[in-house]
C-alpha cells in the first residue's frame, strides 16, 4: 500500500492521536524506520508492523464488554422487527427505536460521548422484505432533537427531514415513521438534524436492508459492515476509524467464515468529515452490487470506494483457509482502526 503524504493534516491528527492515547512525543509513523527496525523480534501485524511495538499507536482494541460495542455481534444481527399480518395480507414489521446519549470506550482510555439509536453505534440493522409495511416507533430520550431519515422511497412527511412533516423530534417526544419497504437493496438510516455532520458523527446511523421479494441466492453467511469514524477532539476530522463501531476490533477478533461458503456483505459508509472511504480485501476478489438494487453484480474486484451514504453488496467465497486481511485502502484510516482479518476454516 502506498504511503500517504499530507503533512499538515496527518501531523495534526497524529499528534492528537498520540497525545490522546499514550501521551508520548509525536513522531512520524510513516516512513520512519524507528519502530519498524528497532523492534526486537516481534510479530509483524497490521500493515507489516505491530501495533504494540511503536509507541503512541493504540495497542489493541478495547474488549467489547468494556467498550460497550461488539462489532462481531453486530455483523450478523439483522433486526426483522415485530412481525404481524395486515388485513390485506401484507407483512407488517414494527420496531421501537429510542435515541439515547451513551458513552463508549472506543480505544484504550478514549471515551466517546455518543448519540445512539437503541444504545448502539451503529444502530440496529433493520431488515425487511420488499413490499412489507414498516412502522418505526421513534422515541427521543436523548438531550438533543433528532430524526430518523431513511433512504428509500416514501412520502415527504416520513422522510425525517427538519422542517418537513413532523420535522425534528424533540427530546421526550415520539413519532412513528410509516412507509413500505422499497426499493430492495442495501440502505441506511440516519439522523438529519442540524448541525448534520455532528448528529451523524456522534453515532446516529444504522443499516437498512430490503431483501428482494423473490429473494436472492441463499447465502451461507450474511453480514453487515458499517464503516464509520470518530471525531474525539471536536475538530473537523476523525481520530479513529472502524467497521461496526470499534477500531481494530477485527484485528483481535477476526471475522470467522467457512472455506467455500457464499459470504454476502452489506457494506455501508457513514463516515463523516472524510470524503471517501474504501474496502479492500486481500488475496481474493468479490462481486459488487452497488446499492444492492440489482440482481446481477456490476463489478468483480478486490477494492471498492464509497462516499458518505453510499453502500453496496459484496458476494464472495474464500477458496483457501487462513487469515486474510481487509481494510480501508486509505492507509491512514487503516492505521487508525479500519483494519481486520477474515479467518477462514474448513
Ligand atoms: Cu440527531
Ligand atoms: Cu443519508
mmCIF file of C-alpha atoms and ligand atoms in Angstrom:
data_model
loop_
_atom_site.group_PDB
_atom_site.id
_atom_site.type_symbol
_atom_site.label_atom_id
_atom_site.label_comp_id
_atom_site.label_asym_id
_atom_site.label_seq_id
_atom_site.Cartn_x
_atom_site.Cartn_y
_atom_site.Cartn_z
ATOM 1 C CA UNK A 1 0.000 0.000 0.000
ATOM 2 C CA UNK A 2 1.203 3.470 -0.820
ATOM 3 C CA UNK A 3 2.289 5.836 1.887
ATOM 4 C CA UNK A 4 0.135 8.951 2.074
ATOM 5 C CA UNK A 5 1.842 12.318 2.044
ATOM 6 C CA UNK A 6 -0.275 15.028 3.526
ATOM 7 C CA UNK A 7 1.810 16.542 6.278
ATOM 8 C CA UNK A 8 -0.410 19.220 7.850
ATOM 9 C CA UNK A 9 -3.471 17.011 8.005
ATOM 10 C CA UNK A 10 -1.671 13.900 9.105
ATOM 11 C CA UNK A 11 0.542 15.633 11.588
ATOM 12 C CA UNK A 12 -2.255 17.310 13.472
ATOM 13 C CA UNK A 13 -4.307 14.157 13.558
ATOM 14 C CA UNK A 14 -1.358 12.030 14.566
ATOM 15 C CA UNK A 15 -0.357 14.492 17.216
ATOM 16 C CA UNK A 16 -3.813 14.454 18.704
ATOM 17 C CA UNK A 17 -3.998 10.715 18.497
ATOM 18 C CA UNK A 18 -0.614 10.245 20.066
ATOM 19 C CA UNK A 19 -1.354 12.729 22.784
ATOM 20 C CA UNK A 20 -4.774 11.335 23.496
ATOM 21 C CA UNK A 21 -3.809 7.726 23.607
ATOM 22 C CA UNK A 22 -0.408 7.487 25.145
ATOM 23 C CA UNK A 23 0.897 10.962 25.920
ATOM 24 C CA UNK A 24 4.196 10.341 24.184
ATOM 25 C CA UNK A 25 6.059 12.726 21.905
ATOM 26 C CA UNK A 26 4.626 12.846 18.418
ATOM 27 C CA UNK A 27 6.647 11.008 15.853
ATOM 28 C CA UNK A 28 6.049 10.179 12.273
ATOM 29 C CA UNK A 29 4.528 6.779 11.852
ATOM 30 C CA UNK A 30 5.034 6.969 8.135
ATOM 31 C CA UNK A 31 8.376 6.203 6.641
ATOM 32 C CA UNK A 32 10.103 6.119 9.986
ATOM 33 C CA UNK A 33 12.374 3.146 10.347
ATOM 34 C CA UNK A 34 12.405 3.509 14.120
ATOM 35 C CA UNK A 35 9.594 1.207 15.039
ATOM 36 C CA UNK A 36 9.988 -0.989 12.020
ATOM 37 C CA UNK A 37 13.633 -1.715 12.536
ATOM 38 C CA UNK A 38 14.273 -1.465 16.254
ATOM 39 C CA UNK A 39 11.613 -3.783 17.470
ATOM 40 C CA UNK A 40 13.107 -6.975 18.791
ATOM 41 C CA UNK A 41 11.660 -9.967 17.003
ATOM 42 C CA UNK A 42 8.020 -9.062 17.356
ATOM 43 C CA UNK A 43 5.145 -10.460 15.437
ATOM 44 C CA UNK A 44 4.611 -8.365 12.345
ATOM 45 C CA UNK A 45 0.973 -7.415 12.420
ATOM 46 C CA UNK A 46 -1.047 -4.803 10.608
ATOM 47 C CA UNK A 47 0.479 -3.278 7.512
ATOM 48 C CA UNK A 48 3.754 -5.042 8.167
ATOM 49 C CA UNK A 49 4.141 -3.586 11.617
ATOM 50 C CA UNK A 50 2.985 -4.476 15.027
ATOM 51 C CA UNK A 51 0.762 -2.080 16.866
ATOM 52 C CA UNK A 52 2.454 -2.898 20.145
ATOM 53 C CA UNK A 53 5.994 -2.100 19.124
ATOM 54 C CA UNK A 54 5.788 1.564 18.291
ATOM 55 C CA UNK A 55 4.842 3.985 20.994
ATOM 56 C CA UNK A 56 1.718 6.030 20.710
ATOM 57 C CA UNK A 57 -0.154 3.689 18.434
ATOM 58 C CA UNK A 58 -3.182 2.046 20.027
ATOM 59 C CA UNK A 59 -2.025 -1.270 21.338
ATOM 60 C CA UNK A 60 -5.179 -3.160 20.597
ATOM 61 C CA UNK A 61 -8.904 -2.925 20.566
ATOM 62 C CA UNK A 62 -10.963 -2.391 23.671
ATOM 63 C CA UNK A 63 -12.763 -5.598 24.713
ATOM 64 C CA UNK A 64 -16.389 -5.299 23.555
ATOM 65 C CA UNK A 65 -17.910 -5.544 27.029
ATOM 66 C CA UNK A 66 -15.741 -2.677 28.221
ATOM 67 C CA UNK A 67 -16.212 -0.611 25.049
ATOM 68 C CA UNK A 68 -19.964 -1.037 25.009
ATOM 69 C CA UNK A 69 -19.796 -2.038 21.329
ATOM 70 C CA UNK A 70 -19.457 -5.559 19.924
ATOM 71 C CA UNK A 71 -18.746 -5.379 16.183
ATOM 72 C CA UNK A 72 -18.770 -9.170 15.849
ATOM 73 C CA UNK A 73 -22.288 -9.374 17.268
ATOM 74 C CA UNK A 74 -23.385 -6.510 15.028
ATOM 75 C CA UNK A 75 -22.091 -8.339 11.924
ATOM 76 C CA UNK A 76 -24.886 -10.878 11.810
ATOM 77 C CA UNK A 77 -27.530 -9.085 13.856
ATOM 78 C CA UNK A 78 -30.405 -8.378 11.465
ATOM 79 C CA UNK A 79 -33.410 -6.983 13.320
ATOM 80 C CA UNK A 80 -36.539 -8.153 11.494
ATOM 81 C CA UNK A 81 -38.866 -6.314 13.859
ATOM 82 C CA UNK A 82 -42.152 -7.376 15.383
ATOM 83 C CA UNK A 83 -43.949 -9.202 12.576
ATOM 84 C CA UNK A 84 -47.712 -9.325 12.037
ATOM 85 C CA UNK A 85 -50.096 -9.571 9.086
ATOM 86 C CA UNK A 86 -52.259 -6.702 7.866
ATOM 87 C CA UNK A 87 -55.911 -7.238 6.793
ATOM 88 C CA UNK A 88 -54.780 -7.118 3.167
ATOM 89 C CA UNK A 89 -52.396 -9.990 3.814
ATOM 90 C CA UNK A 90 -49.223 -7.960 3.730
ATOM 91 C CA UNK A 91 -46.487 -8.357 6.308
ATOM 92 C CA UNK A 92 -46.181 -5.537 8.834
ATOM 93 C CA UNK A 93 -42.881 -5.030 10.620
ATOM 94 C CA UNK A 94 -42.588 -2.736 13.627
ATOM 95 C CA UNK A 95 -39.613 -1.530 15.599
ATOM 96 C CA UNK A 96 -39.154 0.527 18.753
ATOM 97 C CA UNK A 97 -36.177 2.799 18.306
ATOM 98 C CA UNK A 98 -35.020 5.118 21.059
ATOM 99 C CA UNK A 99 -32.399 7.833 20.761
ATOM 100 C CA UNK A 100 -30.119 7.737 23.798
ATOM 101 C CA UNK A 101 -26.905 9.513 24.792
ATOM 102 C CA UNK A 102 -24.258 6.993 25.759
ATOM 103 C CA UNK A 103 -20.504 6.940 26.358
ATOM 104 C CA UNK A 104 -18.267 4.322 24.736
ATOM 105 C CA UNK A 105 -14.618 3.479 25.266
ATOM 106 C CA UNK A 106 -13.681 3.304 21.593
ATOM 107 C CA UNK A 107 -9.924 2.994 22.135
ATOM 108 C CA UNK A 108 -7.916 2.331 25.274
ATOM 109 C CA UNK A 109 -8.633 5.280 27.563
ATOM 110 C CA UNK A 110 -10.590 7.217 24.924
ATOM 111 C CA UNK A 111 -14.213 7.849 25.899
ATOM 112 C CA UNK A 112 -16.516 8.899 23.084
ATOM 113 C CA UNK A 113 -19.750 10.631 24.172
ATOM 114 C CA UNK A 114 -22.062 9.098 21.619
ATOM 115 C CA UNK A 115 -25.602 9.744 20.498
ATOM 116 C CA UNK A 116 -27.237 6.455 19.603
ATOM 117 C CA UNK A 117 -30.253 4.604 18.308
ATOM 118 C CA UNK A 118 -31.069 1.974 20.948
ATOM 119 C CA UNK A 119 -27.759 2.493 22.731
ATOM 120 C CA UNK A 120 -25.702 1.179 19.822
ATOM 121 C CA UNK A 121 -23.124 2.500 17.373
ATOM 122 C CA UNK A 122 -24.023 1.670 14.686
ATOM 123 C CA UNK A 123 -27.746 1.441 15.423
ATOM 124 C CA UNK A 124 -29.709 -1.739 14.808
ATOM 125 C CA UNK A 125 -29.664 -3.150 11.278
ATOM 126 C CA UNK A 126 -33.325 -3.137 10.252
ATOM 127 C CA UNK A 127 -34.287 -5.911 7.855
ATOM 128 C CA UNK A 128 -37.433 -6.169 5.726
ATOM 129 C CA UNK A 129 -38.630 -7.776 2.537
ATOM 130 C CA UNK A 130 -39.608 -5.712 -0.484
ATOM 131 C CA UNK A 131 -43.240 -4.588 -0.201
ATOM 132 C CA UNK A 132 -43.566 -5.099 3.558
ATOM 133 C CA UNK A 133 -45.322 -2.358 5.517
ATOM 134 C CA UNK A 134 -42.945 -0.782 8.031
ATOM 135 C CA UNK A 135 -43.606 1.187 11.205
ATOM 136 C CA UNK A 136 -40.729 2.609 13.183
ATOM 137 C CA UNK A 137 -41.862 3.919 16.557
ATOM 138 C CA UNK A 138 -39.225 6.505 17.392
ATOM 139 C CA UNK A 139 -38.755 7.922 20.887
ATOM 140 C CA UNK A 140 -36.254 10.641 21.581
ATOM 141 C CA UNK A 141 -34.816 10.028 25.060
ATOM 142 C CA UNK A 142 -31.655 11.975 24.381
ATOM 143 C CA UNK A 143 -30.667 15.534 25.175
ATOM 144 C CA UNK A 144 -30.990 16.900 21.623
ATOM 145 C CA UNK A 145 -33.672 16.903 18.918
ATOM 146 C CA UNK A 146 -33.212 14.153 16.338
ATOM 147 C CA UNK A 147 -34.926 12.489 13.400
ATOM 148 C CA UNK A 148 -34.800 9.172 11.585
ATOM 149 C CA UNK A 149 -34.162 9.741 7.929
ATOM 150 C CA UNK A 150 -34.434 6.548 5.886
ATOM 151 C CA UNK A 151 -33.007 6.034 2.435
ATOM 152 C CA UNK A 152 -35.789 4.540 0.324
ATOM 153 C CA UNK A 153 -38.974 5.638 -1.391
ATOM 154 C CA UNK A 154 -41.621 7.233 0.829
ATOM 155 C CA UNK A 155 -43.694 10.377 1.346
ATOM 156 C CA UNK A 156 -42.145 13.699 2.326
ATOM 157 C CA UNK A 157 -43.781 13.514 5.746
ATOM 158 C CA UNK A 158 -41.965 10.269 6.536
ATOM 159 C CA UNK A 159 -38.566 11.448 5.382
ATOM 160 C CA UNK A 160 -37.193 12.576 8.738
ATOM 161 C CA UNK A 161 -36.211 15.973 7.377
ATOM 162 C CA UNK A 162 -36.239 19.078 9.596
ATOM 163 C CA UNK A 163 -38.999 21.462 8.543
ATOM 164 C CA UNK A 164 -40.948 18.824 6.648
ATOM 165 C CA UNK A 165 -43.827 16.877 8.188
ATOM 166 C CA UNK A 166 -43.059 16.296 11.867
ATOM 167 C CA UNK A 167 -39.520 17.635 11.361
ATOM 168 C CA UNK A 168 -37.228 17.385 14.339
ATOM 169 C CA UNK A 169 -38.451 15.151 17.143
ATOM 170 C CA UNK A 170 -37.816 16.987 20.401
ATOM 171 C CA UNK A 171 -36.352 15.301 23.487
ATOM 172 C CA UNK A 172 -39.182 13.475 25.245
ATOM 173 C CA UNK A 173 -41.281 13.225 22.078
ATOM 174 C CA UNK A 174 -42.234 10.300 19.882
ATOM 175 C CA UNK A 175 -43.146 9.830 16.244
ATOM 176 C CA UNK A 176 -43.974 6.808 14.112
ATOM 177 C CA UNK A 177 -42.395 6.688 10.672
ATOM 178 C CA UNK A 178 -44.515 4.605 8.360
ATOM 179 C CA UNK A 179 -43.765 3.538 4.791
ATOM 180 C CA UNK A 180 -43.343 0.500 2.577
ATOM 181 C CA UNK A 181 -40.099 -1.359 2.026
ATOM 182 C CA UNK A 182 -38.916 -0.265 -1.407
ATOM 183 C CA UNK A 183 -36.705 -0.494 -3.380
ATOM 184 C CA UNK A 184 -34.833 -3.644 -2.424
ATOM 185 C CA UNK A 185 -31.198 -3.102 -1.639
ATOM 186 C CA UNK A 186 -28.606 -2.241 0.941
ATOM 187 C CA UNK A 187 -29.674 1.040 2.522
ATOM 188 C CA UNK A 188 -29.200 3.060 5.665
ATOM 189 C CA UNK A 189 -30.916 5.454 8.006
ATOM 190 C CA UNK A 190 -29.518 8.313 9.994
ATOM 191 C CA UNK A 191 -30.460 11.451 11.874
ATOM 192 C CA UNK A 192 -30.946 14.549 9.731
ATOM 193 C CA UNK A 193 -30.984 17.268 12.366
ATOM 194 C CA UNK A 194 -28.567 20.222 12.141
ATOM 195 C CA UNK A 195 -25.694 20.510 12.529
ATOM 196 C CA UNK A 196 -25.897 17.401 10.401
ATOM 197 C CA UNK A 197 -22.239 16.444 10.486
ATOM 198 C CA UNK A 198 -22.304 16.385 14.269
ATOM 199 C CA UNK A 199 -25.549 14.429 14.506
ATOM 200 C CA UNK A 200 -24.241 11.762 12.168
ATOM 201 C CA UNK A 201 -20.704 11.661 13.515
ATOM 202 C CA UNK A 202 -21.980 11.203 17.064
ATOM 203 C CA UNK A 203 -23.343 7.815 16.073
ATOM 204 C CA UNK A 204 -26.904 8.202 14.792
ATOM 205 C CA UNK A 205 -26.943 5.779 11.869
ATOM 206 C CA UNK A 206 -27.662 2.190 11.018
ATOM 207 C CA UNK A 207 -28.148 -0.277 8.202
ATOM 208 C CA UNK A 208 -31.499 -0.781 6.478
ATOM 209 C CA UNK A 209 -31.652 -3.917 4.353
ATOM 210 C CA UNK A 210 -34.520 -4.683 1.990
ATOM 211 C CA UNK A 211 -34.499 -8.198 0.569
ATOM 212 C CA UNK A 212 -35.922 -8.618 -2.973
ATOM 213 C CA UNK A 213 -39.422 -10.070 -2.987
ATOM 214 C CA UNK A 214 -38.233 -13.117 -4.936
ATOM 215 C CA UNK A 215 -35.253 -13.477 -2.631
ATOM 216 C CA UNK A 216 -31.621 -13.890 -3.582
ATOM 217 C CA UNK A 217 -29.471 -16.952 -3.856
ATOM 218 C CA UNK A 218 -29.307 -18.086 -0.228
ATOM 219 C CA UNK A 219 -26.036 -17.001 1.350
ATOM 220 C CA UNK A 220 -24.227 -19.300 3.747
ATOM 221 C CA UNK A 221 -23.176 -16.293 5.759
ATOM 222 C CA UNK A 222 -24.680 -12.811 5.568
ATOM 223 C CA UNK A 223 -23.358 -9.809 7.397
ATOM 224 C CA UNK A 224 -23.428 -6.033 7.623
ATOM 225 C CA UNK A 225 -20.375 -3.818 7.847
ATOM 226 C CA UNK A 226 -20.892 -0.156 8.663
ATOM 227 C CA UNK A 227 -17.804 1.970 8.102
ATOM 228 C CA UNK A 228 -17.588 4.923 10.475
ATOM 229 C CA UNK A 229 -15.188 7.297 12.181
ATOM 230 C CA UNK A 230 -14.823 9.092 15.498
ATOM 231 C CA UNK A 231 -14.019 12.742 15.970
ATOM 232 C CA UNK A 232 -12.716 12.757 19.526
ATOM 233 C CA UNK A 233 -11.269 16.281 19.748
ATOM 234 C CA UNK A 234 -14.159 18.405 18.475
ATOM 235 C CA UNK A 235 -12.264 19.361 15.319
ATOM 236 C CA UNK A 236 -13.384 18.667 11.794
ATOM 237 C CA UNK A 237 -11.761 15.310 11.213
ATOM 238 C CA UNK A 238 -11.616 11.859 12.717
ATOM 239 C CA UNK A 239 -9.061 10.406 15.077
ATOM 240 C CA UNK A 240 -10.341 6.850 14.736
ATOM 241 C CA UNK A 241 -11.969 4.693 12.069
ATOM 242 C CA UNK A 242 -13.764 1.396 12.284
ATOM 243 C CA UNK A 243 -16.105 -1.173 10.896
ATOM 244 C CA UNK A 244 -19.137 -1.745 13.098
ATOM 245 C CA UNK A 245 -18.044 0.771 15.676
ATOM 246 C CA UNK A 246 -14.874 -0.403 17.372
ATOM 247 C CA UNK A 247 -11.417 0.448 15.971
ATOM 248 C CA UNK A 248 -9.085 -2.540 15.478
ATOM 249 C CA UNK A 249 -11.734 -4.966 16.755
ATOM 250 C CA UNK A 250 -11.452 -7.322 13.797
ATOM 251 C CA UNK A 251 -7.666 -7.457 14.185
ATOM 252 C CA UNK A 252 -8.157 -9.047 17.574
ATOM 253 C CA UNK A 253 -11.406 -10.825 16.727
ATOM 254 C CA UNK A 254 -11.268 -11.933 13.078
ATOM 255 C CA UNK A 255 -14.480 -12.457 11.129
ATOM 256 C CA UNK A 256 -14.849 -16.232 11.096
ATOM 257 C CA UNK A 257 -16.026 -17.720 7.819
ATOM 258 C CA UNK A 258 -16.014 -21.147 6.193
ATOM 259 C CA UNK A 259 -13.940 -22.100 3.175
ATOM 260 C CA UNK A 260 -16.092 -22.181 0.038
ATOM 261 C CA UNK A 261 -19.149 -20.661 1.719
ATOM 262 C CA UNK A 262 -21.097 -17.935 -0.072
ATOM 263 C CA UNK A 263 -20.479 -14.828 2.022
ATOM 264 C CA UNK A 264 -22.692 -11.792 1.462
ATOM 265 C CA UNK A 265 -21.649 -8.488 2.990
ATOM 266 C CA UNK A 266 -23.784 -5.367 3.118
ATOM 267 C CA UNK A 267 -21.190 -2.597 3.153
ATOM 268 C CA UNK A 268 -22.336 0.871 4.216
ATOM 269 C CA UNK A 269 -20.268 4.032 4.508
ATOM 270 C CA UNK A 270 -21.477 6.634 7.004
ATOM 271 C CA UNK A 271 -18.085 8.232 7.545
ATOM 272 C CA UNK A 272 -18.359 11.947 8.312
ATOM 273 C CA UNK A 273 -15.608 14.563 7.691
ATOM 274 C CA UNK A 274 -13.612 12.468 5.191
ATOM 275 C CA UNK A 275 -14.891 12.477 1.598
ATOM 276 C CA UNK A 276 -14.193 8.867 0.624
ATOM 277 C CA UNK A 277 -13.951 5.531 2.353
ATOM 278 C CA UNK A 278 -12.951 2.203 0.870
ATOM 279 C CA UNK A 279 -12.910 -1.538 1.414
ATOM 280 C CA UNK A 280 -10.087 -3.735 0.254
ATOM 281 C CA UNK A 281 -9.809 -7.485 0.630
ATOM 282 C CA UNK A 282 -6.533 -9.374 0.472
ATOM 283 C CA UNK A 283 -5.901 -12.463 -1.622
ATOM 284 C CA UNK A 284 -9.417 -12.638 -3.013
ATOM 285 C CA UNK A 285 -11.991 -10.898 -5.219
ATOM 286 C CA UNK A 286 -15.678 -10.207 -4.747
ATOM 287 C CA UNK A 287 -18.707 -9.422 -6.862
ATOM 288 C CA UNK A 288 -20.058 -5.951 -6.153
ATOM 289 C CA UNK A 289 -23.681 -4.825 -6.385
ATOM 290 C CA UNK A 290 -23.854 -1.022 -5.975
ATOM 291 C CA UNK A 291 -26.622 -0.113 -3.507
ATOM 292 C CA UNK A 292 -27.701 -3.773 -3.713
ATOM 293 C CA UNK A 293 -30.512 -2.751 -6.045
ATOM 294 C CA UNK A 294 -29.726 -5.148 -8.915
ATOM 295 C CA UNK A 295 -29.727 -8.926 -9.026
ATOM 296 C CA UNK A 296 -26.533 -9.124 -11.034
ATOM 297 C CA UNK A 297 -23.202 -7.638 -9.980
ATOM 298 C CA UNK A 298 -21.635 -4.782 -11.898
ATOM 299 C CA UNK A 299 -18.076 -5.377 -10.834
ATOM 300 C CA UNK A 300 -15.603 -8.100 -9.916
ATOM 301 C CA UNK A 301 -12.886 -6.512 -7.842
ATOM 302 C CA UNK A 302 -10.887 -6.536 -4.635
ATOM 303 C CA UNK A 303 -11.340 -2.850 -3.784
ATOM 304 C CA UNK A 304 -14.353 -0.590 -3.738
ATOM 305 C CA UNK A 305 -14.746 3.031 -2.671
ATOM 306 C CA UNK A 306 -17.816 4.765 -1.294
ATOM 307 C CA UNK A 307 -18.657 8.356 -0.413
ATOM 308 C CA UNK A 308 -20.787 9.066 2.631
ATOM 309 C CA UNK A 309 -24.191 7.425 2.333
ATOM 310 C CA UNK A 310 -23.026 5.177 -0.480
ATOM 311 C CA UNK A 311 -23.311 1.449 0.082
ATOM 312 C CA UNK A 312 -23.347 -1.835 -1.744
ATOM 313 C CA UNK A 313 -23.409 -5.575 -1.511
ATOM 314 C CA UNK A 314 -20.397 -7.858 -1.812
ATOM 315 C CA UNK A 315 -20.510 -11.576 -2.550
ATOM 316 C CA UNK A 316 -17.532 -13.859 -2.329
ATOM 317 C CA UNK A 317 -16.186 -17.263 -1.420
ATOM 318 C CA UNK A 318 -12.809 -17.912 0.158
ATOM 319 C CA UNK A 319 -11.077 -20.733 -1.718
ATOM 320 C CA UNK A 320 -8.364 -21.279 0.865
ATOM 321 C CA UNK A 321 -8.192 -21.481 4.639
ATOM 322 C CA UNK A 322 -6.130 -18.932 6.513
ATOM 323 C CA UNK A 323 -6.178 -15.330 7.698
ATOM 324 C CA UNK A 324 -6.999 -12.683 5.131
ATOM 325 C CA UNK A 325 -6.742 -9.004 5.908
ATOM 326 C CA UNK A 326 -9.402 -6.479 4.951
ATOM 327 C CA UNK A 327 -9.110 -2.758 5.468
ATOM 328 C CA UNK A 328 -9.682 0.707 4.073
ATOM 329 C CA UNK A 329 -7.297 1.121 1.187
ATOM 330 C CA UNK A 330 -6.772 4.611 2.523
ATOM 331 C CA UNK A 331 -3.691 3.734 4.545
ATOM 332 C CA UNK A 332 -4.303 6.340 7.198
ATOM 333 C CA UNK A 333 -7.790 5.022 8.003
ATOM 334 C CA UNK A 334 -6.401 1.505 8.307
ATOM 335 C CA UNK A 335 -3.717 2.612 10.707
ATOM 336 C CA UNK A 336 -6.295 4.412 12.821
ATOM 337 C CA UNK A 337 -8.525 1.395 13.249
ATOM 338 C CA UNK A 338 -10.260 0.435 9.981
ATOM 339 C CA UNK A 339 -8.497 -2.877 9.565
ATOM 340 C CA UNK A 340 -9.156 -6.505 10.370
ATOM 341 C CA UNK A 341 -8.965 -10.119 9.335
ATOM 342 C CA UNK A 342 -11.193 -12.825 7.976
ATOM 343 C CA UNK A 343 -10.296 -16.175 9.426
ATOM 344 C CA UNK A 344 -11.224 -18.935 7.007
ATOM 345 C CA UNK A 345 -11.526 -22.509 8.252
ATOM 346 C CA UNK A 346 -12.635 -25.825 6.739
HETATM 347 CU CU1 LIG B 1 -29.707 13.970 15.625
HETATM 348 CU CU1 LIG B 2 -28.422 9.766 4.047
#
